[in-house]
mmCIF file of N, CA and C in Angstrom:
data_model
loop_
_atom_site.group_PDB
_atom_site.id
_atom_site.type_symbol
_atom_site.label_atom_id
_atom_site.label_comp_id
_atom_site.label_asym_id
_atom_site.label_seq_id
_atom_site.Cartn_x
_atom_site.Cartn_y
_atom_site.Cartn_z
ATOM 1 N N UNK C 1 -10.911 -32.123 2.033
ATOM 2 C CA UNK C 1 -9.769 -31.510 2.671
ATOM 3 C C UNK C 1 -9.693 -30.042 2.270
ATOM 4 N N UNK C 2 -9.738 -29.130 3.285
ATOM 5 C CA UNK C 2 -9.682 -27.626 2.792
ATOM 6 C C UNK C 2 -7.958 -27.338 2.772
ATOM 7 N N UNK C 3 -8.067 -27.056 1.840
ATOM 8 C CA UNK C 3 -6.521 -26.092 1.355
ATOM 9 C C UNK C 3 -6.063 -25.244 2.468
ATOM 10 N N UNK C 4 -4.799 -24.996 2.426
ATOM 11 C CA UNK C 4 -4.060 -23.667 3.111
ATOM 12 C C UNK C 4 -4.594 -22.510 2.451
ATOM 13 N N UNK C 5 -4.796 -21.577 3.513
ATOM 14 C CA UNK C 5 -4.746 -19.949 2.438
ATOM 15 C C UNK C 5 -3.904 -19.242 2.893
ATOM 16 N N UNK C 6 -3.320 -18.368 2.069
ATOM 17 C CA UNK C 6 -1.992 -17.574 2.835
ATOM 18 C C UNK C 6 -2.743 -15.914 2.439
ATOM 19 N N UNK C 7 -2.017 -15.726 3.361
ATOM 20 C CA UNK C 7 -2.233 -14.224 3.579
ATOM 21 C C UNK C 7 -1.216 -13.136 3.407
ATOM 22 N N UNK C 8 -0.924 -11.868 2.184
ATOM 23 C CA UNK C 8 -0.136 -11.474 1.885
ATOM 24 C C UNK C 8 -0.305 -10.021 2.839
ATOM 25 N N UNK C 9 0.711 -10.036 3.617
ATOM 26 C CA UNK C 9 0.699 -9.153 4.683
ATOM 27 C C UNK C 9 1.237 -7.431 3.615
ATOM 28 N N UNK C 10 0.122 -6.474 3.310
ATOM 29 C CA UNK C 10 0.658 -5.574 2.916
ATOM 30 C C UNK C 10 1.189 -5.699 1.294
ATOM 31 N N UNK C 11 0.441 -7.067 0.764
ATOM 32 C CA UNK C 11 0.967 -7.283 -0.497
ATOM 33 C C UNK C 11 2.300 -8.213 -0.001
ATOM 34 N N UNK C 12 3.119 -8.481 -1.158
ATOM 35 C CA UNK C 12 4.223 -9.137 -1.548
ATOM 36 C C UNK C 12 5.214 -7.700 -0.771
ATOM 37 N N UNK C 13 5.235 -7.328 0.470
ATOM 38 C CA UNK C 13 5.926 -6.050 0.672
ATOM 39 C C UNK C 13 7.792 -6.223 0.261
ATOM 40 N N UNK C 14 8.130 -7.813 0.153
ATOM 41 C CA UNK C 14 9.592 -7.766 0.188
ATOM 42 C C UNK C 14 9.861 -8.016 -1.038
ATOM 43 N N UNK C 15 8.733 -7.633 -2.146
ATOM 44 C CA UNK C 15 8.892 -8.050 -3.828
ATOM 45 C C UNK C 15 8.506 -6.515 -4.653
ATOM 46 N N UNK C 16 8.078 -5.845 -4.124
ATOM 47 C CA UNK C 16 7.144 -4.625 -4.825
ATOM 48 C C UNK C 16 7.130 -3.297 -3.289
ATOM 49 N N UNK C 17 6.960 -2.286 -3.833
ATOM 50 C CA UNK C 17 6.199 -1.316 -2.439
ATOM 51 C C UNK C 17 4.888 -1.976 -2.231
ATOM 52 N N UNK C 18 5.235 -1.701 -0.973
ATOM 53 C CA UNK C 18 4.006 -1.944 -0.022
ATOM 54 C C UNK C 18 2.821 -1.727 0.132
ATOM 55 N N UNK C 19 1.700 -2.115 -0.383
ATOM 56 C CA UNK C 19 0.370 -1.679 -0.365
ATOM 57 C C UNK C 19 -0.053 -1.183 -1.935
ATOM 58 N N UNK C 20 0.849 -1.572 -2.927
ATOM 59 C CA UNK C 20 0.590 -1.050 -4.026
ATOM 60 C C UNK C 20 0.061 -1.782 -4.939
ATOM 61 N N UNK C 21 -0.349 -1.851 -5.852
ATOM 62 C CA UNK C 21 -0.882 -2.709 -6.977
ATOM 63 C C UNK C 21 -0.333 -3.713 -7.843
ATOM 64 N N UNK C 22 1.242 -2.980 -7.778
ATOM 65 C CA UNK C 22 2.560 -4.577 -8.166
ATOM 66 C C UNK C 22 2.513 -5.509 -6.821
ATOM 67 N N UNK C 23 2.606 -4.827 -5.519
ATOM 68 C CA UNK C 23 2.768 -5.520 -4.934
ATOM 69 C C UNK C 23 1.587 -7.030 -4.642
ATOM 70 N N UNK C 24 0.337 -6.131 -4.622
ATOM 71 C CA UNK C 24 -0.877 -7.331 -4.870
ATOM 72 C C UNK C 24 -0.711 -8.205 -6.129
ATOM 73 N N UNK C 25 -0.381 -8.038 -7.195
ATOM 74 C CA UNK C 25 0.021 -8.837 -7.774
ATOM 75 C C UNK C 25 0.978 -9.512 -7.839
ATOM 76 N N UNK C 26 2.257 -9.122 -7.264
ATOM 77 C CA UNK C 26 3.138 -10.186 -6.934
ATOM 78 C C UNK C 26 2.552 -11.114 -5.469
ATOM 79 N N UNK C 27 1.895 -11.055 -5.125
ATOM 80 C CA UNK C 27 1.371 -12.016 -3.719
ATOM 81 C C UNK C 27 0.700 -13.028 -4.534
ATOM 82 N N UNK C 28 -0.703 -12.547 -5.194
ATOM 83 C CA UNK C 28 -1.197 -13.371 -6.233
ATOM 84 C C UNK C 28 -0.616 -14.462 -6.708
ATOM 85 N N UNK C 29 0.820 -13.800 -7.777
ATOM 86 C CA UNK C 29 1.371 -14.704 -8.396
ATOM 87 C C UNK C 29 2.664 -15.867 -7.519
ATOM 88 N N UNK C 30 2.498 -15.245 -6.015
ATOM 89 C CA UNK C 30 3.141 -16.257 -5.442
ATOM 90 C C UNK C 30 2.299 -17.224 -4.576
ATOM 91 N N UNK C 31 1.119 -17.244 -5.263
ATOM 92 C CA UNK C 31 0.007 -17.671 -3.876
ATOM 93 C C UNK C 31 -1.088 -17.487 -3.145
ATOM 94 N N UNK C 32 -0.578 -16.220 -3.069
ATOM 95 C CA UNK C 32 -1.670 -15.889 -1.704
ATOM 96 C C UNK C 32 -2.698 -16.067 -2.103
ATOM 97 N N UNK C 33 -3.935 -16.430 -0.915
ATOM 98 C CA UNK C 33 -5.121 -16.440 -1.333
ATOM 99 C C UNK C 33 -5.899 -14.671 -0.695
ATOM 100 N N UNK C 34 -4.887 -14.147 -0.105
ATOM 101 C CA UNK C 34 -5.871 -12.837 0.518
ATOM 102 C C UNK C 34 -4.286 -12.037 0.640
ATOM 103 N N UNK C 35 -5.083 -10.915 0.520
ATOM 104 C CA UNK C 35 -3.854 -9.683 0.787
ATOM 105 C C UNK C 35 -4.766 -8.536 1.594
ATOM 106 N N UNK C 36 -3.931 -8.424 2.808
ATOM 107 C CA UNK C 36 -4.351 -7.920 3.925
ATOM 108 C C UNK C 36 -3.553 -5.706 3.620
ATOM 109 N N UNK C 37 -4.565 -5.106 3.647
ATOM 110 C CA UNK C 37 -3.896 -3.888 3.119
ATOM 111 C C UNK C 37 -4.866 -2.583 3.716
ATOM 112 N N UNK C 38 -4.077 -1.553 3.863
ATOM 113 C CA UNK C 38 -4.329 -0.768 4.875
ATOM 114 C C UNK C 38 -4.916 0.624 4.121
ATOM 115 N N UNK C 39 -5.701 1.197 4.922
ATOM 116 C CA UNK C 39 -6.426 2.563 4.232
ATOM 117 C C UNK C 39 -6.344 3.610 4.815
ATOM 118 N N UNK C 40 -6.366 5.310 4.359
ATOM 119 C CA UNK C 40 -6.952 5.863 5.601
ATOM 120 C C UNK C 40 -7.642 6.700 4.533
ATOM 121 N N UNK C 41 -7.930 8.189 5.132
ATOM 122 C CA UNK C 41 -8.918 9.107 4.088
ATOM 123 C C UNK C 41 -7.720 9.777 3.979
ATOM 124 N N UNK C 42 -8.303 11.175 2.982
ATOM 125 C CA UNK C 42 -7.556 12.070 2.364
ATOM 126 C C UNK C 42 -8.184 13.096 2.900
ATOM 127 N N UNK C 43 -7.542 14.692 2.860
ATOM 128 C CA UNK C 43 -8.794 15.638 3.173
ATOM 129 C C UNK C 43 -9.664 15.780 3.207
ATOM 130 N N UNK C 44 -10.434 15.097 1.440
ATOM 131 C CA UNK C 44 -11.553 15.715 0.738
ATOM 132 C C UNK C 44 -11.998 14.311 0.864
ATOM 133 N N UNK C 45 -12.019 13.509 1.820
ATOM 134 C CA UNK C 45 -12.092 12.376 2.469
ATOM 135 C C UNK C 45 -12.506 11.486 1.460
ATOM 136 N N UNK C 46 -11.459 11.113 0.295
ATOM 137 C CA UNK C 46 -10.939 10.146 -0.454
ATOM 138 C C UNK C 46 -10.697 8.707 0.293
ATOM 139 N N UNK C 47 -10.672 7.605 -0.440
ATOM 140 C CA UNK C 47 -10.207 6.507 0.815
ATOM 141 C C UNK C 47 -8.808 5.983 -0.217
ATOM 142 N N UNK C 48 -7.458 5.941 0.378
ATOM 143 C CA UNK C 48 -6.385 5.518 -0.287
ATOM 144 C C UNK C 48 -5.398 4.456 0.395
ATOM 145 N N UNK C 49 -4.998 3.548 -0.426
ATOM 146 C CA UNK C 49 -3.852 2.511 0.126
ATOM 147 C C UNK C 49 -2.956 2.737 0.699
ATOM 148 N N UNK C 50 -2.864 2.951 2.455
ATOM 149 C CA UNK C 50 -1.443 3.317 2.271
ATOM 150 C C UNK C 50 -1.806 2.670 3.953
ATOM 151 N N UNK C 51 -0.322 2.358 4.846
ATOM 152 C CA UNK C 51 -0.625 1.719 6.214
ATOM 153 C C UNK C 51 -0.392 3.062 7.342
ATOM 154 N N UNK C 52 0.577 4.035 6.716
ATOM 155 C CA UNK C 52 0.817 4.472 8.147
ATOM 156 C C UNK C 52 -0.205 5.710 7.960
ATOM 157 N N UNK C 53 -0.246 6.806 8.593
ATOM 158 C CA UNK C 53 -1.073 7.762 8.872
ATOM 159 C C UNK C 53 -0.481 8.574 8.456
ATOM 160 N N UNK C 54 1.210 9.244 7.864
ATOM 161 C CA UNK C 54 1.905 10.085 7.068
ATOM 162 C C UNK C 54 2.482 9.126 5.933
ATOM 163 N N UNK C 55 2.408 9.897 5.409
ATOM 164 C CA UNK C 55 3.219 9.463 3.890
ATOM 165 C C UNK C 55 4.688 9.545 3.846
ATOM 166 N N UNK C 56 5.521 9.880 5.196
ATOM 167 C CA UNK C 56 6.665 10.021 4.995
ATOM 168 C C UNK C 56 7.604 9.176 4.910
ATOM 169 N N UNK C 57 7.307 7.592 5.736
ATOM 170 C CA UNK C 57 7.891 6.578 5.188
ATOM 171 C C UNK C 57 8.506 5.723 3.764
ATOM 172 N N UNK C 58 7.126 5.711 2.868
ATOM 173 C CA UNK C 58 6.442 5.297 1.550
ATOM 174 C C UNK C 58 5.941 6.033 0.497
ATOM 175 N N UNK C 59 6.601 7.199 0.738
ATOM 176 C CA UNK C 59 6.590 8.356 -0.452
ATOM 177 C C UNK C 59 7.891 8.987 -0.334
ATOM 178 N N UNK C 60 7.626 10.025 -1.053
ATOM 179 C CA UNK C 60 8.416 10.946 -1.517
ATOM 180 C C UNK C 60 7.819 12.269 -0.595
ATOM 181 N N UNK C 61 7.171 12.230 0.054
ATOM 182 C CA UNK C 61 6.212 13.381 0.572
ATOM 183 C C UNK C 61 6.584 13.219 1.819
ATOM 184 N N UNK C 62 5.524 14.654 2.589
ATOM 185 C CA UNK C 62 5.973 14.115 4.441
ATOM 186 C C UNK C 62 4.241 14.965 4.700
ATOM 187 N N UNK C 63 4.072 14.734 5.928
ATOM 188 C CA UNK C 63 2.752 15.198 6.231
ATOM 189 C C UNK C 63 1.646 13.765 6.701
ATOM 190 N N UNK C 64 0.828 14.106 7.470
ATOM 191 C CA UNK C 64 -0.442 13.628 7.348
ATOM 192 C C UNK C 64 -1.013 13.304 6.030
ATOM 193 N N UNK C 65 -1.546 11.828 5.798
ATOM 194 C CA UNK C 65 -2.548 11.390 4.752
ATOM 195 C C UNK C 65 -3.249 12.499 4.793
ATOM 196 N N UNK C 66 -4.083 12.738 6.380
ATOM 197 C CA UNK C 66 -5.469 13.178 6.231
ATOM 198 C C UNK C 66 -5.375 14.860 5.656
ATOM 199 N N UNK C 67 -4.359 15.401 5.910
ATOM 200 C CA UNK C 67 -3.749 16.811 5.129
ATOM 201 C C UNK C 67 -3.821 16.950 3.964
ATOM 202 N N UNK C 68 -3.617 15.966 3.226
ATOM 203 C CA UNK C 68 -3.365 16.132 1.531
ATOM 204 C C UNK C 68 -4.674 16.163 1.123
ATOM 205 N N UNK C 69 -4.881 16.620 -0.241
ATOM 206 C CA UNK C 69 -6.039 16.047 -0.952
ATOM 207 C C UNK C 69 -5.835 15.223 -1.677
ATOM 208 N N UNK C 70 -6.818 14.303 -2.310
ATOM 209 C CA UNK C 70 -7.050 13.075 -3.108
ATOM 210 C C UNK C 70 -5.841 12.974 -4.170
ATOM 211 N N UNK C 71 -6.072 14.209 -5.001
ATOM 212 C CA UNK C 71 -5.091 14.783 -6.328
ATOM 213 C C UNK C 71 -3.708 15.011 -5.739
ATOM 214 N N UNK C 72 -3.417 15.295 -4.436
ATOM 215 C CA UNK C 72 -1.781 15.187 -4.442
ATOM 216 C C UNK C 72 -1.262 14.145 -3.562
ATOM 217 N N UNK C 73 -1.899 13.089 -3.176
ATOM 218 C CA UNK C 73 -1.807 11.800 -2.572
ATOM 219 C C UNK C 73 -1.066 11.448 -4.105
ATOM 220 N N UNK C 74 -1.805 11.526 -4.687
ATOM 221 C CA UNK C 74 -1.740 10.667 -6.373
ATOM 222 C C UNK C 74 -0.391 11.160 -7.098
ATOM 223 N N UNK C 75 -0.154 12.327 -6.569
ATOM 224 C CA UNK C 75 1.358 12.948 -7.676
ATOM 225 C C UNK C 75 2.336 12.248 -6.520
ATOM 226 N N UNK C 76 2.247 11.538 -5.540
ATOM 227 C CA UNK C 76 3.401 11.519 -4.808
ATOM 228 C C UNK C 76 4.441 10.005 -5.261
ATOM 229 N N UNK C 77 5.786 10.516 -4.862
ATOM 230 C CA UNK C 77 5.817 8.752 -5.647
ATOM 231 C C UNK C 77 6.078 7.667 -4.311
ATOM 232 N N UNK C 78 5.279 6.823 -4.566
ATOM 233 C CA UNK C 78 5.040 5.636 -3.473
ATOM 234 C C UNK C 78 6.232 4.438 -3.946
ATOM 235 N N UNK C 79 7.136 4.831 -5.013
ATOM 236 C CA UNK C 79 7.889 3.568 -5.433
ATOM 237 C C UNK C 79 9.271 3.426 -5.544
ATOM 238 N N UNK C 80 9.881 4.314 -6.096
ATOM 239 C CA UNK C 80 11.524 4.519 -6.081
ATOM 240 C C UNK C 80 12.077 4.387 -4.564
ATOM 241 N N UNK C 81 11.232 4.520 -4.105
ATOM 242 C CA UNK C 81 12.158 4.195 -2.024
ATOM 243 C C UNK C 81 12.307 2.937 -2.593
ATOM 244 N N UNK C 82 11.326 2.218 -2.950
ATOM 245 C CA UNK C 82 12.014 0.388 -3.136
ATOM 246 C C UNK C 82 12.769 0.413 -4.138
ATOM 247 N N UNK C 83 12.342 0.689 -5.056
ATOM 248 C CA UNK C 83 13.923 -0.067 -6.367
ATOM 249 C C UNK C 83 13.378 1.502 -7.278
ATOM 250 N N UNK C 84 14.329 1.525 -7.878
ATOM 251 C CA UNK C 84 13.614 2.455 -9.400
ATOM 252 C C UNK C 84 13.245 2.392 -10.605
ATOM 253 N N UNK C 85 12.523 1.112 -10.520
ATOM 254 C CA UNK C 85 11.911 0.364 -11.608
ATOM 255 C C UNK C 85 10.352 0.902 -11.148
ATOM 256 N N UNK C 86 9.928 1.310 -9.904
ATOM 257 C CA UNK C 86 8.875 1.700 -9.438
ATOM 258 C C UNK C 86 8.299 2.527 -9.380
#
């Protein structure tokens, strides 16, 4: 008999931010067998976690992913929009 596998859409998105590394681990620890998660490039054509094509949703930032470079993708904060434990 094959098992269910669940699929964590974006990570655990309603436990952690979205696409982030708490969030894959909270899917994990609820289950999931796969976590489905989104990429695009950076200027200096970096490849980084994130779903939409600006950062203005899920940061602190506004702009095009593909605008930034690698190093200020990374200073932005992807977590206090959800709680501020993040």
């Amino acid at each position: 008999m094959k098992l269910p596998q669940y699929i964590a859409h974006r990570g655990a998105a309603s436990c952690a931010p979205e696409n982030t590394v708490a969030s894959m681990q909270r899917a994990k620890a609820l289950g999931a067998t796969w976590v489905e998660f989104d990429v695009q490039l950076t200027k200096d054509e970096a490849v980084v976690v994130i779903h939409d094509e600006q950062v203005d949703r899920t940061t602190n930032g506004t702009g095009k992913v593909n605008a930034f470079l690698l190093q200020d993708v990374l200073a932005l904060d992807a977590g206090s929009y959800f709680d501020a434990k993040f």
